[in-house]
Short mmCIF file of C-alpha atoms and ligand atoms in Angstrom, two decimals:
data_model
loop_
_atom_site.label_atom_id
_atom_site.label_comp_id
_atom_site.label_asym_id
_atom_site.label_seq_id
_atom_site.Cartn_x
_atom_site.Cartn_y
_atom_site.Cartn_z
CA MET A 253 -32.81 -37.63 24.21
CA THR A 254 -31.72 -34.05 24.03
CA PHE A 255 -28.71 -32.32 25.60
CA ASP A 256 -28.76 -30.82 29.09
CA ILE A 257 -25.80 -28.42 28.89
CA LEU A 258 -23.49 -27.65 25.97
CA SER A 259 -19.74 -28.07 26.42
CA LYS A 260 -17.83 -24.82 26.27
CA VAL A 261 -15.95 -24.83 23.00
CA SER A 262 -13.57 -22.63 21.03
CA TRP A 263 -13.38 -22.03 17.32
CA SER A 264 -10.89 -24.16 15.43
CA ASP A 265 -7.53 -22.38 14.95
CA GLU A 266 -8.38 -21.86 11.29
CA HIS A 267 -11.76 -20.25 12.01
CA GLN A 268 -10.35 -18.11 14.83
CA GLU A 269 -7.64 -16.84 12.49
CA ARG A 270 -10.27 -15.84 9.94
CA ILE A 271 -12.36 -14.04 12.54
CA ASP A 272 -9.32 -12.18 13.88
CA LYS A 273 -8.19 -11.25 10.41
CA TYR A 274 -11.48 -9.70 9.36
CA PHE A 275 -12.56 -8.08 12.56
CA LYS A 276 -9.49 -7.38 14.63
CA GLY A 277 -11.50 -7.60 17.86
CA GLN A 278 -14.38 -5.50 16.55
CA CYS A 279 -16.60 -8.42 15.53
CA SER A 280 -19.92 -6.92 14.64
CA GLU A 281 -20.71 -7.90 11.07
CA TRP A 282 -22.43 -11.25 11.49
CA THR A 283 -23.46 -11.55 7.84
CA LYS A 284 -19.97 -10.93 6.42
CA THR A 285 -19.99 -12.91 3.14
CA SER A 286 -16.45 -14.16 3.42
CA LEU A 287 -17.32 -15.78 6.76
CA ALA A 288 -20.25 -17.73 5.30
CA PRO A 289 -18.34 -21.09 5.29
CA LEU A 290 -17.51 -20.58 8.96
CA ARG A 291 -21.18 -19.93 9.82
CA LYS A 292 -22.18 -22.99 7.80
CA ASP A 293 -19.76 -25.19 9.81
CA LEU A 294 -20.99 -23.63 13.04
CA ARG A 295 -24.64 -24.33 12.22
CA ALA A 296 -23.95 -27.94 11.26
CA GLY A 297 -21.86 -28.47 14.41
CA LEU A 298 -24.44 -26.90 16.73
CA LEU A 299 -27.33 -28.87 15.25
CA LYS A 300 -25.42 -32.07 15.86
CA LEU A 301 -24.39 -31.15 19.42
CA GLN A 302 -27.94 -30.08 20.22
CA ASN A 303 -29.45 -33.25 18.75
CA TYR A 304 -31.42 -31.08 16.33
CA THR A 305 -33.40 -29.43 19.13
CA CYS A 306 -33.92 -25.75 19.91
CA ALA A 307 -31.75 -24.62 22.84
CA TYR A 308 -34.69 -22.82 24.46
CA CYS A 309 -37.95 -24.69 23.79
CA ARG A 310 -36.16 -28.01 23.16
CA ARG A 311 -38.47 -28.85 20.29
CA ALA A 312 -37.20 -30.51 17.13
CA LEU A 313 -35.29 -28.31 14.68
CA SER A 314 -35.22 -29.29 11.09
CA HIS A 315 -31.71 -29.06 9.67
CA GLU A 316 -33.02 -27.61 6.43
CA ILE A 317 -31.77 -24.08 5.84
CA GLY A 318 -34.32 -21.52 6.98
CA ARG A 319 -35.97 -23.76 9.60
CA ASN A 320 -33.44 -22.99 12.33
CA GLU A 321 -31.48 -19.91 13.27
CA ILE A 322 -28.30 -19.00 15.11
CA ASP A 323 -29.02 -16.98 18.22
CA HIS A 324 -26.60 -14.56 19.85
CA ILE A 325 -27.37 -15.33 23.49
CA ILE A 326 -26.20 -11.85 24.51
CA ALA A 327 -27.82 -9.93 21.65
CA LYS A 328 -25.25 -8.22 19.45
CA ALA A 329 -27.63 -5.28 18.95
CA ILE A 330 -27.40 -4.27 22.62
CA ASP A 331 -25.12 -1.32 23.15
CA GLY A 332 -21.50 -2.44 23.51
CA MET A 333 -22.29 -6.14 22.99
CA ALA A 334 -21.31 -6.35 19.34
CA ARG A 335 -17.89 -7.47 20.52
CA PHE A 336 -19.45 -10.87 21.33
CA THR A 337 -20.83 -11.38 17.81
CA TYR A 338 -18.36 -14.18 17.07
CA GLU A 339 -17.80 -15.29 20.67
CA ARG A 340 -18.20 -19.04 20.31
CA ILE A 341 -20.16 -19.69 23.53
CA ASN A 342 -22.52 -16.84 22.71
CA LEU A 343 -23.85 -18.83 19.74
CA VAL A 344 -26.57 -21.44 19.78
CA ALA A 345 -29.10 -22.96 17.36
CA ILE A 346 -32.74 -22.14 18.04
CA CYS A 347 -36.11 -22.31 16.31
CA LYS A 348 -37.61 -19.42 14.38
CA ARG A 349 -40.38 -18.93 16.92
CA CYS A 350 -38.01 -18.59 19.91
CA ASN A 351 -35.76 -16.27 17.92
CA LYS A 352 -38.63 -14.00 16.94
CA ASN A 353 -39.92 -13.83 20.53
CA LYS A 354 -36.53 -13.45 22.22
CA SER A 355 -35.33 -10.82 19.79
CA ASP A 356 -32.81 -8.51 21.55
CA LYS A 357 -34.09 -9.01 25.09
CA PRO A 358 -31.42 -8.66 27.79
CA VAL A 359 -30.09 -11.84 29.44
CA LEU A 360 -27.52 -10.36 31.83
CA MET A 361 -28.05 -9.49 35.49
CA ARG A 362 -26.15 -6.24 35.11
CA ALA A 363 -24.61 -4.14 32.36
CA LEU A 364 -21.03 -4.98 31.43
CA THR A 365 -18.20 -2.54 31.35
CA ASN A 366 -16.72 -1.87 27.94
CA HIS A 367 -13.71 -4.11 27.98
CA CYS A 368 -14.60 -7.05 30.21
CA SER A 369 -14.58 -10.51 28.74
CA TYR A 370 -17.55 -12.78 28.15
CA PRO A 371 -19.38 -13.49 31.43
CA ILE A 372 -19.30 -17.17 32.38
CA SER A 373 -20.51 -17.25 35.98
CA PRO A 374 -24.01 -18.75 36.47
CA ASP A 375 -24.94 -15.72 38.58
CA ASP A 376 -24.19 -13.33 35.71
CA TYR A 377 -27.39 -14.34 33.95
CA LEU A 378 -31.09 -13.60 34.23
CA TRP A 379 -31.50 -16.41 31.79
CA VAL A 380 -30.83 -20.13 31.33
CA HIS A 381 -27.60 -20.02 29.34
CA PRO A 382 -27.21 -23.25 27.29
CA TYR A 383 -23.43 -23.42 27.98
CA ILE A 384 -23.52 -22.35 31.62
CA HIS A 385 -26.71 -23.75 33.21
CA ARG A 386 -28.23 -27.20 33.20
CA TYR A 387 -31.65 -27.02 31.55
CA SER A 388 -32.93 -29.94 33.66
CA GLU A 389 -32.26 -27.96 36.86
CA HIS A 390 -34.40 -25.07 35.63
CA ILE A 391 -37.22 -26.28 33.41
CA LYS A 392 -39.34 -29.40 33.32
CA ILE A 393 -41.27 -29.97 30.11
CA HIS A 394 -44.57 -31.80 30.41
CA GLU A 395 -46.25 -33.43 27.43
CA GLY A 396 -43.82 -31.76 25.05
CA TYR A 397 -45.17 -28.22 25.38
CA ILE A 398 -45.95 -27.29 28.99
CA PHE A 399 -42.94 -25.56 30.59
CA GLU A 400 -42.58 -25.58 34.38
CA PRO A 401 -39.90 -23.54 36.18
CA ILE A 402 -38.21 -25.72 38.82
CA GLY A 403 -35.34 -25.63 41.34
CA GLY A 404 -34.36 -22.94 43.85
CA ARG A 405 -35.39 -19.31 43.69
CA SER A 406 -32.70 -18.15 41.28
CA ASN A 407 -33.14 -21.19 39.02
CA LYS A 408 -36.88 -20.55 38.85
CA ALA A 409 -36.30 -16.87 38.10
CA ARG A 410 -33.97 -17.75 35.21
CA ALA A 411 -36.46 -20.33 33.93
CA GLU A 412 -39.30 -17.81 34.07
CA ALA A 413 -37.22 -15.24 32.20
CA LEU A 414 -36.61 -17.72 29.39
CA ILE A 415 -40.21 -18.97 29.32
CA ASN A 416 -41.55 -15.40 29.16
CA ALA A 417 -39.04 -14.06 26.64
CA CYS A 418 -39.57 -16.97 24.24
CA GLY A 419 -43.35 -16.98 24.73
CA LEU A 420 -43.30 -20.63 25.82
CA SER A 421 -46.42 -20.33 27.99
CA SER A 422 -48.52 -19.94 24.89
CA MET A 423 -47.11 -23.12 23.32
CA PRO A 424 -50.20 -25.29 24.07
CA GLU A 425 -52.46 -22.79 22.25
CA VAL A 426 -50.00 -22.52 19.36
CA GLU A 427 -49.84 -26.32 19.11
CA LYS A 428 -53.64 -26.60 19.10
CA ARG A 429 -54.00 -23.85 16.49
CA ARG A 430 -51.49 -25.61 14.25
CA ALA A 431 -53.29 -28.94 14.71
CA PHE A 432 -56.64 -27.32 13.85
CA GLU A 433 -55.16 -25.84 10.67
CA SER A 434 -53.59 -29.15 9.59
CA ILE A 435 -56.91 -30.91 10.14
CA SER A 436 -58.86 -28.24 8.22
CA TYR A 437 -56.52 -28.02 5.24
CA ALA A 438 -55.83 -31.74 4.69
CA SER A 439 -57.24 -32.89 1.34
CA ASP A 440 -59.40 -35.64 2.82
CA LEU A 441 -60.73 -36.84 6.13
CA HIS A 442 -58.42 -39.84 6.47
CA LEU A 443 -55.36 -37.74 5.85
CA SER A 444 -56.54 -35.10 8.30
CA VAL A 445 -57.02 -37.68 11.07
CA LEU A 446 -53.67 -39.36 10.39
CA THR A 447 -51.85 -36.00 10.29
CA ALA A 448 -53.41 -34.87 13.55
CA ILE A 449 -52.58 -38.11 15.33
CA GLY A 450 -49.06 -38.36 13.92
CA GLN A 451 -47.98 -34.77 14.38
CA TYR A 452 -49.72 -33.87 17.61
CA PRO A 453 -49.26 -36.85 19.91
CA HIS A 454 -49.59 -34.70 23.03
CA ILE A 455 -53.12 -33.50 22.41
CA ALA A 456 -55.57 -35.66 24.37
CA ASP A 457 -57.86 -37.96 22.35
CA ASN A 458 -61.03 -36.20 23.53
CA GLU A 459 -59.77 -32.80 22.56
CA LEU A 460 -58.51 -34.05 19.21
CA ALA A 461 -61.90 -35.64 18.44
CA LYS A 462 -63.66 -32.33 19.15
CA MET A 463 -61.15 -30.48 16.99
CA ILE A 464 -61.63 -32.88 14.06
CA ILE A 465 -65.44 -32.53 14.20
CA ASP A 466 -65.18 -28.72 14.36
CA ALA A 467 -62.63 -28.51 11.55
CA ARG A 468 -64.18 -30.87 8.98
CA ALA A 469 -67.45 -29.81 7.36
CA GLU A 470 -68.20 -33.39 6.23
CA LEU A 471 -68.38 -34.46 9.89
CA THR A 472 -71.18 -32.11 10.89
CA GLY A 473 -73.61 -34.21 12.90
CA SER A 474 -71.11 -37.04 13.52
CA SER A 475 -70.96 -38.28 17.05
CA HIS A 476 -68.00 -37.49 19.26
CA GLU A 477 -67.74 -41.16 20.17
CA THR A 478 -67.36 -42.29 16.55
CA ILE A 479 -64.41 -39.95 15.98
CA LEU A 480 -62.91 -40.83 19.34
CA ASN A 481 -63.04 -44.53 18.46
CA MET A 482 -61.34 -43.75 15.16
CA ILE A 483 -58.49 -41.95 16.94
CA VAL A 484 -58.06 -44.66 19.55
CA GLY A 485 -58.09 -47.28 16.77
CA VAL A 486 -55.42 -45.53 14.73
CA ARG A 487 -53.24 -44.93 17.78
CA SER A 488 -53.37 -48.50 19.02
CA ALA A 489 -52.81 -49.88 15.51
CA SER A 490 -49.72 -47.68 15.15
CA PHE A 491 -48.34 -48.86 18.45
CA GLU A 492 -48.75 -52.48 17.40
CA LEU A 493 -46.95 -51.80 14.14
CA ILE A 494 -44.16 -49.92 15.88
CA GLU A 495 -43.70 -52.65 18.45
CA LYS A 496 -43.64 -55.26 15.72
CA ALA A 497 -40.99 -53.31 13.81
CA VAL A 498 -38.91 -52.82 16.96
CA ARG A 499 -39.06 -56.53 17.73
CA ALA A 500 -38.13 -57.37 14.15
CA ALA A 501 -35.17 -54.98 14.20
CA SER A 502 -33.72 -56.44 17.38
CA LEU A 503 -33.81 -60.02 16.02
ZN1 ZN B 853 -37.50 -22.85 20.26
#
């Protein structure tokens, strides 16, 4: 179960003191070496609060370094916005794909004046802000990768802005491409079938069977039904094993 909205938080007194000392209100140097321990704490804290899921696509984030990134919700590269570089509620953990797609796209309804503080009203945003809006009132995720804007007009508009900026509409194609590659590159047929079934549980059996036949040269001429039976067999066997383990654990 992932989070719906993040609680608004402040830096610890110690971290805030460090930020103030180095930047004196002109926080713009995100990669400042001496603030590396602070960024490390932030990343660990965010991953935990977010249940290791990306704030935008809500897919699993690995906590290994390099597999997740810290996003500045209001991009620090936008003119005049560098002052929010270390603003605590402007920071969130996201996946590499969302970060690459979102880049420095604007998230505010209107430009801010130079000295105003960080906007916290829901109507200030074009965008589903992880600390200000409830995700569940904006986006419904079907089968793990189909993103539907929901709610009233402004909620839907914010959802669409996020879906478009992060390229979430193309997620089903991306998922299928990844599955096809895993199936093709696996060292043997058994491994390829197990990988596909284990890692891509949302792809329908029929589609997966077609993908496996297309991706594996040794299956040329095999019948669709044979592969389909193999998939169904592996899936049902796994469920039995899982259920057995769950029952055993609760005893
Ligand atoms: Zn993401």
